[in-house]
Coordinates of C-alpha atoms and ligand atoms in Angstrom, one line a residue:
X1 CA 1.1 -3.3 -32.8
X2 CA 0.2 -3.2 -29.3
X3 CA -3.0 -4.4 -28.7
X4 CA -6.0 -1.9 -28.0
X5 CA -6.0 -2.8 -24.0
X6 CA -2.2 -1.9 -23.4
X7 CA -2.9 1.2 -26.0
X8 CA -5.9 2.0 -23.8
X9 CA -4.6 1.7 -19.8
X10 CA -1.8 4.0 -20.5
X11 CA -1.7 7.4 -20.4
X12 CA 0.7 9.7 -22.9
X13 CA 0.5 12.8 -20.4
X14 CA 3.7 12.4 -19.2
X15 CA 5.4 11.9 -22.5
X16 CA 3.5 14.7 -23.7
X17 CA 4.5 16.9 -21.1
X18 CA 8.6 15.8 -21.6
X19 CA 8.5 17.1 -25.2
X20 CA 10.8 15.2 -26.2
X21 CA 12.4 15.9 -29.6
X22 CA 11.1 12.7 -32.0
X23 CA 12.9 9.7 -32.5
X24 CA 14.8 8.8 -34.9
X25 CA 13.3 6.8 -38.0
X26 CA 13.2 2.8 -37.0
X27 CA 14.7 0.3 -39.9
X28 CA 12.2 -2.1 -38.9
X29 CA 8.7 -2.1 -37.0
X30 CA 8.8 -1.7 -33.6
X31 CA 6.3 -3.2 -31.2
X32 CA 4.9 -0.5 -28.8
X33 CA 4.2 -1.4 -25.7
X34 CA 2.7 1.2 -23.4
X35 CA 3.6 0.8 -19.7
X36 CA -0.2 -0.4 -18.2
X37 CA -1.2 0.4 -15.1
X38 CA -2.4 -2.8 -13.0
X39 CA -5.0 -1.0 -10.8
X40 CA -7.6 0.3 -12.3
X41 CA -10.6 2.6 -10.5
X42 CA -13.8 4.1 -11.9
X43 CA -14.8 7.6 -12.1
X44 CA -17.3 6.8 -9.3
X45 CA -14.6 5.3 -6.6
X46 CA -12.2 7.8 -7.7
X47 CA -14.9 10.1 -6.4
X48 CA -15.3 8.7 -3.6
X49 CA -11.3 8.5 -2.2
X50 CA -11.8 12.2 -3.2
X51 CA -15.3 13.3 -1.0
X52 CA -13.4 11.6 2.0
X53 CA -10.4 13.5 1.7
X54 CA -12.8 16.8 1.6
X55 CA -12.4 17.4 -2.3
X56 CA -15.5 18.9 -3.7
X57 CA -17.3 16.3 -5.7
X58 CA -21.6 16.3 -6.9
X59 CA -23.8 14.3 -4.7
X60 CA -24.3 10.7 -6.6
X61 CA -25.4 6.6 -6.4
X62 CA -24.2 3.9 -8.9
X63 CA -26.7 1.6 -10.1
X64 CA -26.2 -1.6 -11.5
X65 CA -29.9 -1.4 -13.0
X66 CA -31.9 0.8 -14.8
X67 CA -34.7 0.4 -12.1
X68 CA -31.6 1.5 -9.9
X69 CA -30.8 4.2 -11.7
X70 CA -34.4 5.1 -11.9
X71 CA -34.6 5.0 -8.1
X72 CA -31.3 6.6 -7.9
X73 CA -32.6 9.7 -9.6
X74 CA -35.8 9.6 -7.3
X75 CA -33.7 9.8 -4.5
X76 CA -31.1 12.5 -5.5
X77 CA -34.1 15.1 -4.8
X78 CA -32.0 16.8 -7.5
X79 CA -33.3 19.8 -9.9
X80 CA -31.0 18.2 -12.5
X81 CA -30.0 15.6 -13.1
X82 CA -26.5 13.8 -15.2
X83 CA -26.2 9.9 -15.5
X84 CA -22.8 8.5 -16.6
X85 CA -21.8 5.5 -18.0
X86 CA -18.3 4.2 -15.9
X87 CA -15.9 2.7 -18.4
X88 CA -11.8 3.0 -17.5
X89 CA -11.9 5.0 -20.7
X90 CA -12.2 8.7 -21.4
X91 CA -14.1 11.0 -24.0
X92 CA -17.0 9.0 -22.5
X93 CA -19.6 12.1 -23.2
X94 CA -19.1 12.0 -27.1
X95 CA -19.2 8.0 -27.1
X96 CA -21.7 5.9 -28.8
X97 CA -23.4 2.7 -27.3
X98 CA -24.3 -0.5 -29.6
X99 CA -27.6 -0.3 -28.6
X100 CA -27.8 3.2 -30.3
X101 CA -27.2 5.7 -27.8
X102 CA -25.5 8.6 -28.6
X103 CA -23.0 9.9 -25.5
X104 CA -22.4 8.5 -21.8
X105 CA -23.2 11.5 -20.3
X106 CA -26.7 12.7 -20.2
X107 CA -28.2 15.9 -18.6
X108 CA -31.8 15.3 -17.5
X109 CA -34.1 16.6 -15.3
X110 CA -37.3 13.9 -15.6
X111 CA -35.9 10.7 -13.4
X112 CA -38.3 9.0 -15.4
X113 CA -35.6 9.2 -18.0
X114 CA -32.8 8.6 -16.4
X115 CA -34.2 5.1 -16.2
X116 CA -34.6 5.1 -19.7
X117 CA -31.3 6.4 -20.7
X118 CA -29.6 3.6 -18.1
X119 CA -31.4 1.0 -20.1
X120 CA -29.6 1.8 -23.1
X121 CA -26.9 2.0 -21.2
X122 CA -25.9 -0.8 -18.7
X123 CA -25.5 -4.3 -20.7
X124 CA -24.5 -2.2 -23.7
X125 CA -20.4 -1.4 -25.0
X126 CA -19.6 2.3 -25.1
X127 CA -17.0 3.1 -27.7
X128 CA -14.7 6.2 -27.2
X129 CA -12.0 7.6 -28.8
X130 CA -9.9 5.9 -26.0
X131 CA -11.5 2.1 -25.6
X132 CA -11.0 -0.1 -28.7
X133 CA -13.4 -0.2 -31.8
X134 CA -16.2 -2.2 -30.3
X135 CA -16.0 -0.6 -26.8
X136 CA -16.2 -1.9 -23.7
X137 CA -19.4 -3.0 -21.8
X138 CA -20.9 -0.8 -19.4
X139 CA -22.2 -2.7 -15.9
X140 CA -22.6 0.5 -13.9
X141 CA -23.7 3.9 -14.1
X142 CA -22.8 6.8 -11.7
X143 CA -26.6 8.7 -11.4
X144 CA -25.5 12.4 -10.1
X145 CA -26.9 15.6 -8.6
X146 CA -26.0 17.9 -12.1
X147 CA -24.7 21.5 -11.7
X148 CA -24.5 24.2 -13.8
X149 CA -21.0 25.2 -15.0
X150 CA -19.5 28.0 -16.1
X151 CA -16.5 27.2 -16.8
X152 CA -14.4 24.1 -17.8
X153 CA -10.5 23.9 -16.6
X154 CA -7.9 21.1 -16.7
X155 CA -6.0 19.8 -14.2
X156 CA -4.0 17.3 -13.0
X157 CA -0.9 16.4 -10.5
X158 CA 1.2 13.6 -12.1
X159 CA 4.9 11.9 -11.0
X160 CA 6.8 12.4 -13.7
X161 CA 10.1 10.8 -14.0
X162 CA 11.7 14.1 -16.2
X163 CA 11.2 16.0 -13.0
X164 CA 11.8 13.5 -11.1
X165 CA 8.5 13.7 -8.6
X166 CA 4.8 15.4 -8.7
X167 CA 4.3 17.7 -11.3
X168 CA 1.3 20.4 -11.4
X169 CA -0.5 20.6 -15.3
X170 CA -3.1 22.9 -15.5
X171 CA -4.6 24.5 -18.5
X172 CA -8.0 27.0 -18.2
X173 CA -8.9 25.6 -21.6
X174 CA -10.8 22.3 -19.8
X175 CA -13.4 19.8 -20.6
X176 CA -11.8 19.0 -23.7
X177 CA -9.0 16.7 -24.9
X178 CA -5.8 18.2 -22.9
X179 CA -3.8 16.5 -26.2
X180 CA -5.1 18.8 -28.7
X181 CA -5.2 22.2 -26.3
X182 CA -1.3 21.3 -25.8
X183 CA -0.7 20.7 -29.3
X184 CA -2.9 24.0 -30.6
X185 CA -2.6 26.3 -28.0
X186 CA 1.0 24.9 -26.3
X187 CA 0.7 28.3 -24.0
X188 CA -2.5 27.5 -22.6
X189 CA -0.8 24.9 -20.8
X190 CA 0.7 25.4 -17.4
X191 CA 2.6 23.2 -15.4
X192 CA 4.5 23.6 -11.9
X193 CA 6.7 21.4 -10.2
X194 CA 6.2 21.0 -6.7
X195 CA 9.1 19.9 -4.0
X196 CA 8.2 16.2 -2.7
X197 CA 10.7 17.2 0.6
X198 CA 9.1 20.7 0.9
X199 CA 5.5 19.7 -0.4
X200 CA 2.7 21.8 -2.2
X201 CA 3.5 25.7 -1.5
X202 CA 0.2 28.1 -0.8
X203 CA 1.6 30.1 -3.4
X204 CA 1.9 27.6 -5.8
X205 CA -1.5 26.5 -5.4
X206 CA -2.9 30.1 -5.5
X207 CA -0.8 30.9 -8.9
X208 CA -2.1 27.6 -10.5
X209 CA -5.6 28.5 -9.8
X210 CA -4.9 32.4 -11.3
X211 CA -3.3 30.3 -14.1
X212 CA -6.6 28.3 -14.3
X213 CA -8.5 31.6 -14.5
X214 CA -10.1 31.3 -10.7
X215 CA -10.2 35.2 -9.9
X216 CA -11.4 36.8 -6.9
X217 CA -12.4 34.3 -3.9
X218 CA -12.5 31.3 -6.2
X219 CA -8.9 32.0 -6.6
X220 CA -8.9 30.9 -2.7
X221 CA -11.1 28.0 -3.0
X222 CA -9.6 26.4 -6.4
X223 CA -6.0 26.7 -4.3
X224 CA -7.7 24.6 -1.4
X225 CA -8.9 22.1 -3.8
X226 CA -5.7 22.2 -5.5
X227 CA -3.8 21.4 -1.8
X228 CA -6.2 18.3 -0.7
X229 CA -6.0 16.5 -4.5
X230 CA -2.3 17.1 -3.8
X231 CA -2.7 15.9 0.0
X232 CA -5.1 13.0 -1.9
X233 CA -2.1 12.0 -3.8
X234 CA 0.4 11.3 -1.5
X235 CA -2.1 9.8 1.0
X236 CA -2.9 7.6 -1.5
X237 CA 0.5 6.9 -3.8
X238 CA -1.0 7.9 -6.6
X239 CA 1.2 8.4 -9.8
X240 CA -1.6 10.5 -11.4
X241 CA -5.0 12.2 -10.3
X242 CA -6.7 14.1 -13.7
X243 CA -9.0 16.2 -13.1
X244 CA -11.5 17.2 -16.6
X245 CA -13.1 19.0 -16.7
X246 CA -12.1 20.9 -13.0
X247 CA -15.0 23.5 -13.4
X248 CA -16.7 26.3 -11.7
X249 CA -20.3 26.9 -11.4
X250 CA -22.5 29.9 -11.5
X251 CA -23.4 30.3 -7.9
X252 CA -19.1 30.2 -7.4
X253 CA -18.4 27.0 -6.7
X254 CA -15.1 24.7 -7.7
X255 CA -15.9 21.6 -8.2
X256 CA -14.5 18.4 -9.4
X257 CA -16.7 17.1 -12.4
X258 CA -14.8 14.0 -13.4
X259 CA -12.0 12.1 -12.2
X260 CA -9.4 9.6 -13.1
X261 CA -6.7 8.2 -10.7
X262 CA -4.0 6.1 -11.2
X263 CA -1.9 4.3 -8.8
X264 CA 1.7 3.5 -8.0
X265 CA 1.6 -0.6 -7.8
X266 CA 4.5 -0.6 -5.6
X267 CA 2.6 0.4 -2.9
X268 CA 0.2 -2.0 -3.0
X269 CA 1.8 -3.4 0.6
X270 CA 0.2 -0.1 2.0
X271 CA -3.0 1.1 -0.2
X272 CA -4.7 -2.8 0.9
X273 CA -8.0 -1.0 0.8
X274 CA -7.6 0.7 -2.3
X275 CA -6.0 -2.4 -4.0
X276 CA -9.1 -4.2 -2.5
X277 CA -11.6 -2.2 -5.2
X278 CA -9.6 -2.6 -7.9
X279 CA -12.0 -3.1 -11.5
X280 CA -10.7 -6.0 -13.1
X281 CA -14.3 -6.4 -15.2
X282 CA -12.7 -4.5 -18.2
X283 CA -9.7 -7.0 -17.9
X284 CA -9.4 -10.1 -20.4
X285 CA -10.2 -12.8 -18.6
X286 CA -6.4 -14.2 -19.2
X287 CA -5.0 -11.3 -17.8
X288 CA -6.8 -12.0 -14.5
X289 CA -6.0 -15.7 -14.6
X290 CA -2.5 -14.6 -14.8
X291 CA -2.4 -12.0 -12.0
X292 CA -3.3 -14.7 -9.8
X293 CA -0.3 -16.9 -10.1
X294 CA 1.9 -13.0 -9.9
X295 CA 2.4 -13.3 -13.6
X296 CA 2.1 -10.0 -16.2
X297 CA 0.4 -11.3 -19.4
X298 CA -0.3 -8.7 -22.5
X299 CA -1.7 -9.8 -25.2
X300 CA -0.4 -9.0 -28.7
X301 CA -1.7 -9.8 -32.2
X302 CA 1.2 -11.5 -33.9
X303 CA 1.5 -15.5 -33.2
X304 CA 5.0 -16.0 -31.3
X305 CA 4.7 -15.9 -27.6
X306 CA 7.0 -14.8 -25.4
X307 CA 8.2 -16.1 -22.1
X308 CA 10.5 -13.4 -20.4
X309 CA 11.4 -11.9 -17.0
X310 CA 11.4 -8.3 -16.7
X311 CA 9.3 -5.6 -18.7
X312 CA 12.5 -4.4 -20.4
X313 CA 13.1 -8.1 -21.7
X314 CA 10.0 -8.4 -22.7
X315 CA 10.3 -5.1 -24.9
X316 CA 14.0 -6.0 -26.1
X317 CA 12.1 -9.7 -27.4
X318 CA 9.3 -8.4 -28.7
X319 CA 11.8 -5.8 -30.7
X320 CA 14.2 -8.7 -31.6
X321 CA 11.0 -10.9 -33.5
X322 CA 9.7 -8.1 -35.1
X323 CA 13.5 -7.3 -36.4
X324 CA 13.7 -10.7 -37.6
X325 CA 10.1 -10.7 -39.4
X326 CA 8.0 -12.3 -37.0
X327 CA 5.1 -11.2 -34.8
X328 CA 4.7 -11.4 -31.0
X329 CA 1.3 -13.1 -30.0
X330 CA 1.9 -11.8 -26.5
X331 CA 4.2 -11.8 -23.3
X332 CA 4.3 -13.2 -20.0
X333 CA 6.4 -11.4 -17.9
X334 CA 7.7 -13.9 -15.0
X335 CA 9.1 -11.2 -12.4
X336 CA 11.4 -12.2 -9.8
X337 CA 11.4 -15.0 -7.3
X338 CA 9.5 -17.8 -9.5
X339 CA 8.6 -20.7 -8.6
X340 CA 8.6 -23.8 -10.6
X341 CA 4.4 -23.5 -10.5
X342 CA 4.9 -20.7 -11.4
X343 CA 6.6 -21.6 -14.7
X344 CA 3.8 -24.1 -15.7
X345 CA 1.2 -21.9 -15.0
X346 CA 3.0 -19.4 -17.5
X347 CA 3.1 -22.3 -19.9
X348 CA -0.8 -23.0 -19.5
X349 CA -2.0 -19.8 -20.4
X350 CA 0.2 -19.2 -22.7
X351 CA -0.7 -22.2 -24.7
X352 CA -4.1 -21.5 -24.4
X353 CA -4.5 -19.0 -26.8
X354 CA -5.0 -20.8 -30.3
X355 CA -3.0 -17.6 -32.0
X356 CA 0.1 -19.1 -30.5
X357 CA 2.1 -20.8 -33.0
X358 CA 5.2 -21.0 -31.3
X359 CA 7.0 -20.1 -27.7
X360 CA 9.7 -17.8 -27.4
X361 CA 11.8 -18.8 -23.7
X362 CA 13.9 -15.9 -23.4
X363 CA 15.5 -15.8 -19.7
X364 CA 18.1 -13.8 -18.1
X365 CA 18.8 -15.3 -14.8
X366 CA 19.7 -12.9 -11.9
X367 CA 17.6 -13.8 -9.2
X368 CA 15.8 -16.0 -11.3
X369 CA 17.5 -19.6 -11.4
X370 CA 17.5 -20.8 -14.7
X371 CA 17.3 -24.3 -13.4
X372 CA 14.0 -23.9 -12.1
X373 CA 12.9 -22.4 -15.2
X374 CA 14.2 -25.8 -17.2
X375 CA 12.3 -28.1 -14.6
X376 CA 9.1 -26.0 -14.9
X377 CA 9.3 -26.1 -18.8
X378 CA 10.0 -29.5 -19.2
X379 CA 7.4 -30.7 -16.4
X380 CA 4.6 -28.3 -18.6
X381 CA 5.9 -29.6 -22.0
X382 CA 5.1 -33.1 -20.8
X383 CA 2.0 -32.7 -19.1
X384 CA 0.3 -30.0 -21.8
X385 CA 1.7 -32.0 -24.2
X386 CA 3.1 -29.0 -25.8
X387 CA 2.2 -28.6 -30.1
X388 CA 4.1 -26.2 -30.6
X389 CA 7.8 -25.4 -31.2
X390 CA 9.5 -24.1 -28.4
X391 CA 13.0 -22.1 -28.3
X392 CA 15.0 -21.0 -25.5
X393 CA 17.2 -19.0 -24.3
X394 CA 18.3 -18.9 -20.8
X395 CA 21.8 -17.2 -19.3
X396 CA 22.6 -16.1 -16.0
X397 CA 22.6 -18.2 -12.9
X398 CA 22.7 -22.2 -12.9
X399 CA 22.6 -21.7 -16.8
X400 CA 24.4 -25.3 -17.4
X401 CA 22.6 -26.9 -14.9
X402 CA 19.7 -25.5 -16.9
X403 CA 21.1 -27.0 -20.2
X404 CA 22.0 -30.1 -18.6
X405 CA 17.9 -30.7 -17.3
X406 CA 16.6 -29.7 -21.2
X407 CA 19.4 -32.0 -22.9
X408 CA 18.2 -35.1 -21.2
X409 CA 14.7 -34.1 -21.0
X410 CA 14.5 -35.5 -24.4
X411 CA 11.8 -33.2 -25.3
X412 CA 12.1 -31.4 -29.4
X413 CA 13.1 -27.9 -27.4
X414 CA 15.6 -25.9 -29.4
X415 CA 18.1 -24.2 -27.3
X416 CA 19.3 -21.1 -28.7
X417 CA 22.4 -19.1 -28.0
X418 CA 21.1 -15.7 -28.0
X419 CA 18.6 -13.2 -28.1
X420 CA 19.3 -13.0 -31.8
X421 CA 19.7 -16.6 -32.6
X422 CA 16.2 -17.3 -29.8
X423 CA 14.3 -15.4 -32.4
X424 CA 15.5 -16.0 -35.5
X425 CA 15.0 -20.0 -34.6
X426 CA 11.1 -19.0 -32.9
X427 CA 10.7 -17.0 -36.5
X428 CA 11.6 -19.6 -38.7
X429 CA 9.7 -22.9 -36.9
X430 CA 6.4 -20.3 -37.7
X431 CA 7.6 -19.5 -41.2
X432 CA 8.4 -23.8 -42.4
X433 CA 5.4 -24.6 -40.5
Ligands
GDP1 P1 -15.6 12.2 -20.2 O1 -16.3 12.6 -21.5 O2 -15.4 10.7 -20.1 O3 -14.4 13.0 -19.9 O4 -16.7 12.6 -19.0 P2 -16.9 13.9 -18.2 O5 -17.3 13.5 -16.8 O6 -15.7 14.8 -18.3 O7 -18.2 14.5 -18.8 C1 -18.1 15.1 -20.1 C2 -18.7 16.5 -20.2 O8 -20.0 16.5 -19.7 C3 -18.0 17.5 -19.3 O9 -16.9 18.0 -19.9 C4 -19.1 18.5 -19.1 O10 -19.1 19.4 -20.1 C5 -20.3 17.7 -19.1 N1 -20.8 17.4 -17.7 C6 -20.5 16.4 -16.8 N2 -21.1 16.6 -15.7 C7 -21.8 17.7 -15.8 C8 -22.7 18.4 -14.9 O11 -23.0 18.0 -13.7 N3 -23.3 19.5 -15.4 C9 -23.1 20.0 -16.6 N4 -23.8 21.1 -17.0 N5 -22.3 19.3 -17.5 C10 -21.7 18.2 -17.1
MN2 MN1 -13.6 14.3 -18.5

C-alpha cells in the first residue's frame, strides 16, 4: 500500500493518457509507489506565474485570516464574489471541512460572508476525493473577483514520456473529473502532440480550442491562451500545467478558473525563484527533515524500513519484502554522492519512527562507495544505539572493504548476500521477534 501522501502528489494523467493495455495478474502484493513530485505550488501561486506571463486569471488576495479574508472581499470591489480554500489536492469544490462546511469553493456576493465562510475554513482539514481520509489543513484561502461562466473545458499541456515531450489534452467536457470524461466518453478527449524543436504551431492551438468548442473570436483568444500556458511551460520547466475547469464567460471571455502546475525537479539549478516558494506545509514533518540533509523519505505502513540508493532500488526492495511476506515501513532513498553524514542522518530518521521494526540496508554501489556507507552505519549504530535488527546488503564499489569495516565493527549487523537473501533475513528478524 502506498501511503495516502505518495497516492496524493502524483498524478495518473499521463498513465491515463498511454492506455496502456493492463498488466498482467501479480503472484504476490505489490507495493505501489507513485513517482511524487518534490515541489509543490498552490492554486493561488500557480496563478500568479500565470497573470505574469499574460494568462488570463480573476482578480484575487490570499488571506491567512478570516478578518483577511473579510477585508479581502471589501477590497475586491467585486459584484461577486468566490473564496477558495488552497490545499495541493483537487475536487476541492465538493470537499467537506471538520468543522462542518460543506465545499471549498464558495460563490458569494455579501463580503460579510466571505468572512464567515473563511472562518470555517482556515484552521480547519478539507477532505477531497484526492487528500487522504481526514484531509489536510487549510492555512490560506485565495478570496477572488467571481465570474459568470458559461462554459466549463479541460485542458492541460503535460511531458509525457510515450511521446517523448509536451503533449496537448483537451476535452470541452470541463470542470469535472477528466478520469471519468476519459473513461465514459473516451472521444471527448483530445490530445495533440506538439514538436519541442519546432514549438506550439498557431494551427495547433486554434484546432485545440475548436476541439474545446471556442467558436467564432473566442476560437482566437482560447488559441492565445493556449500559446502563453504553453510559452509558461517551457519558461518555467514545468512537467505539467492543468488547467479545470478552462472556461468561458458570458460577456466572451477565456479565462483560467483553476490551476495546478507541476515542476520538473531537475531544473531546480534554474527555476531558484520558483523553488524558493515551494509549500512544504502539507509535507510530513520527516519528509522535510529529510530534504534538508538531500535525502527522499516516503513513508509506508508496513514496519521494515528500507535504506536504498535510487528510486528503482527502492521499488525493486520494497517488491522483494512484500514477495517474501513482509511490509515496508518506508524508504529512504540516498541518491548519489553521499556523504558519511549523510548516512547517519538516514539512520536517525529512520529510527525515529516507532513503526520501524527492523532496517533493510540494501546498496548498489556505483558512484556510491560502499565503504562510506559501512562507516556511516556502524558510526549511527553506535551512537543511536540501534534496537533494532539490521541487514545489509551492499555490492558495487569498495564492497570488501565495506565487509571488512562491518566484520570488525563487532556490531549484531547481518550481512546478506542478496536482494533475496537481504529480505528474507529483514522478514524473518520481524516475524521471531
Ligand atoms: P477544484 O474543485 O479543486 O477543482 O476547484 P475549482 O477551482 O476547479 O472550482 C470548482 C468549481 O467551482 C469549478 O469547476 C467551477 O464550476 C466553480 N467555480 C470556480 N470559480 C468560479 C467562478 O469564479 N465563478 C463561477 N460561477 N464558478 C466558479
Ligand atoms: Mn478544478
Amino acid at each position: 500500500m502506498a501511503s495516502p501522501r505518495a497516492a496524493r502528489a502524483g498524478t495518473t494523467l499521463g498513465a491515463l493518457l498511454a492506455r496502456l493495455p493492463a498488466p498482467p495478474p501479480r503472484r504476490y502484493p505489490a507495493v505501489q509507489l507513485i513517482p511524487r513530485r518534490w515541489l509543490n505550488l498552490q492554486e493561488y501561486q500557480s496563478k500568479k506565474l500565470m497573470a505574469d506571463h499574460g494568462v488570463t486569471v480573476q482578480r484575487f488576495f490570499v488571506a491567512d485570516s478570516a478578518n483577511d479574508a473579510l477585508e479581502a472581499a471589501k477590497r475586491l470591489k467585486a459584484t461577486e464574489i468566490v473564496l477558495k480554500a488552497q490545499i495541493l489536492a483537487g475536487g476541492r469544490g465538493k470537499g467537506v471541512f471538520n468543522s462542518g462546511l460543506k465545499g471549498g469553493v464558495h460563490l458569494t456576493k455579501d463580503p460579510l460572508v466571505v468572512g464567515q465562510l473563511a472562518k470555517q475554513m482556515i484552521g480547519y482539514n478539507l477532505a477531497t476525493k484526492q487528500t487522504p481520509k481526514d484531509g489536510v489543513k487549510v492555512k490560506k484561502v485565495m478570496v477572488a473577483e467571481a465570474l459568470n461562466i458559461s462554459r466549463e473545458t479541460y485542458f492541460a499541456i503535460l511531458m509525457d514520456r510515450a511521446c517523448n515531450g509536451p503533449v496537448m489534452v483537451g476535452s470541452p467536457q470541463g470542470g469535472v473529473d477528466i478520469e471519468e470524461v476519459a473513461a465514459a466518453t473516451p472521444d471527448l478527449i483530445f490530445k495533440e502532440e506538439i514538436d519541442i524543436f519546432e514549438g506550439l504551431k498557431s494551427t495547433q492551438a486554434l484546432q485545440m480550442a475548436d476541439n474545446l468548442g471556442f467558436k467564432g473570436p473566442l476560437q482566437q483568444q482560447a488559441a492565445d491562451q493556449i500559446k502563453k500556458l504553453y510559452d509558461l511551460f517551457l519558461k518555467v520547466d514545468a512537467t505539467q500545467i492543468e488547467v479545470n475547469p478552462f472556461g468561458e464567460t458570458p460577456q466572451g471571455h477565456v479565462v483560467c478558473f483553476d490551476a495546478k502546475i507541476n515542476f520538473d525537479d531537475n531544473a531546480e539549478f534554474r527555476q531558484k525563484e520558483i523553488f524558493a516558494m515551494d509549500d512544504k506545509s502539507e509535507n510530513e514533518p520527516i519528509e522535510n527533515e529529510a530534504a534538508k540533509y538531500d535525502l527522499k523519505y516516503i513513508g509506508l505502513d508496513g514496519n521494515i524500513a528500507c535504506f536504498v540508493n535510487g528510486a528503482g532500488l527502492a521499488m525493486a526492495t520494497c517488491d522483494i519484502i512484500s514477495l517474501n511476506g513482509g511490509k515496508p515501513a518506508n524508504f529512504l532513498d540516498l541518491g548519489g554522492g553521499v556523504k558519511e553524514a549523510q548516512v547517519y542522518q538516514a539512520f536517525k530518521l529512520l529510527t525515529a519512527d516507532p513503526k520501524v521494526e527492523a532496517i533493510l540496508v540494501n546498496i548498489f554501489g556505483g558512484i556510491v562507495n560502499c565503504a562510506i556507507i559501512a562507516n556511516g552505519i556502524t558510526k549511527a549504530c553506535r551512537e543511536l544505539e540501534l534496537k533494532v535488527p539490521l541487514v545489509v546488503r551492499l555490492e558495487g564499489t569498495n564492497v570488501l572493504e565495506a565487509h571488512r569495516i562491518l566484520n570488525e565493527s563487532g556490531l549484531p549487523i547481518t550481512s546478506a548476500a542478496d536482494l533475496e537473501d537481504a529480505a528474507k533475513k529483514a522478514v524473518d528478524s520481524v516475524e521471531n521477534k
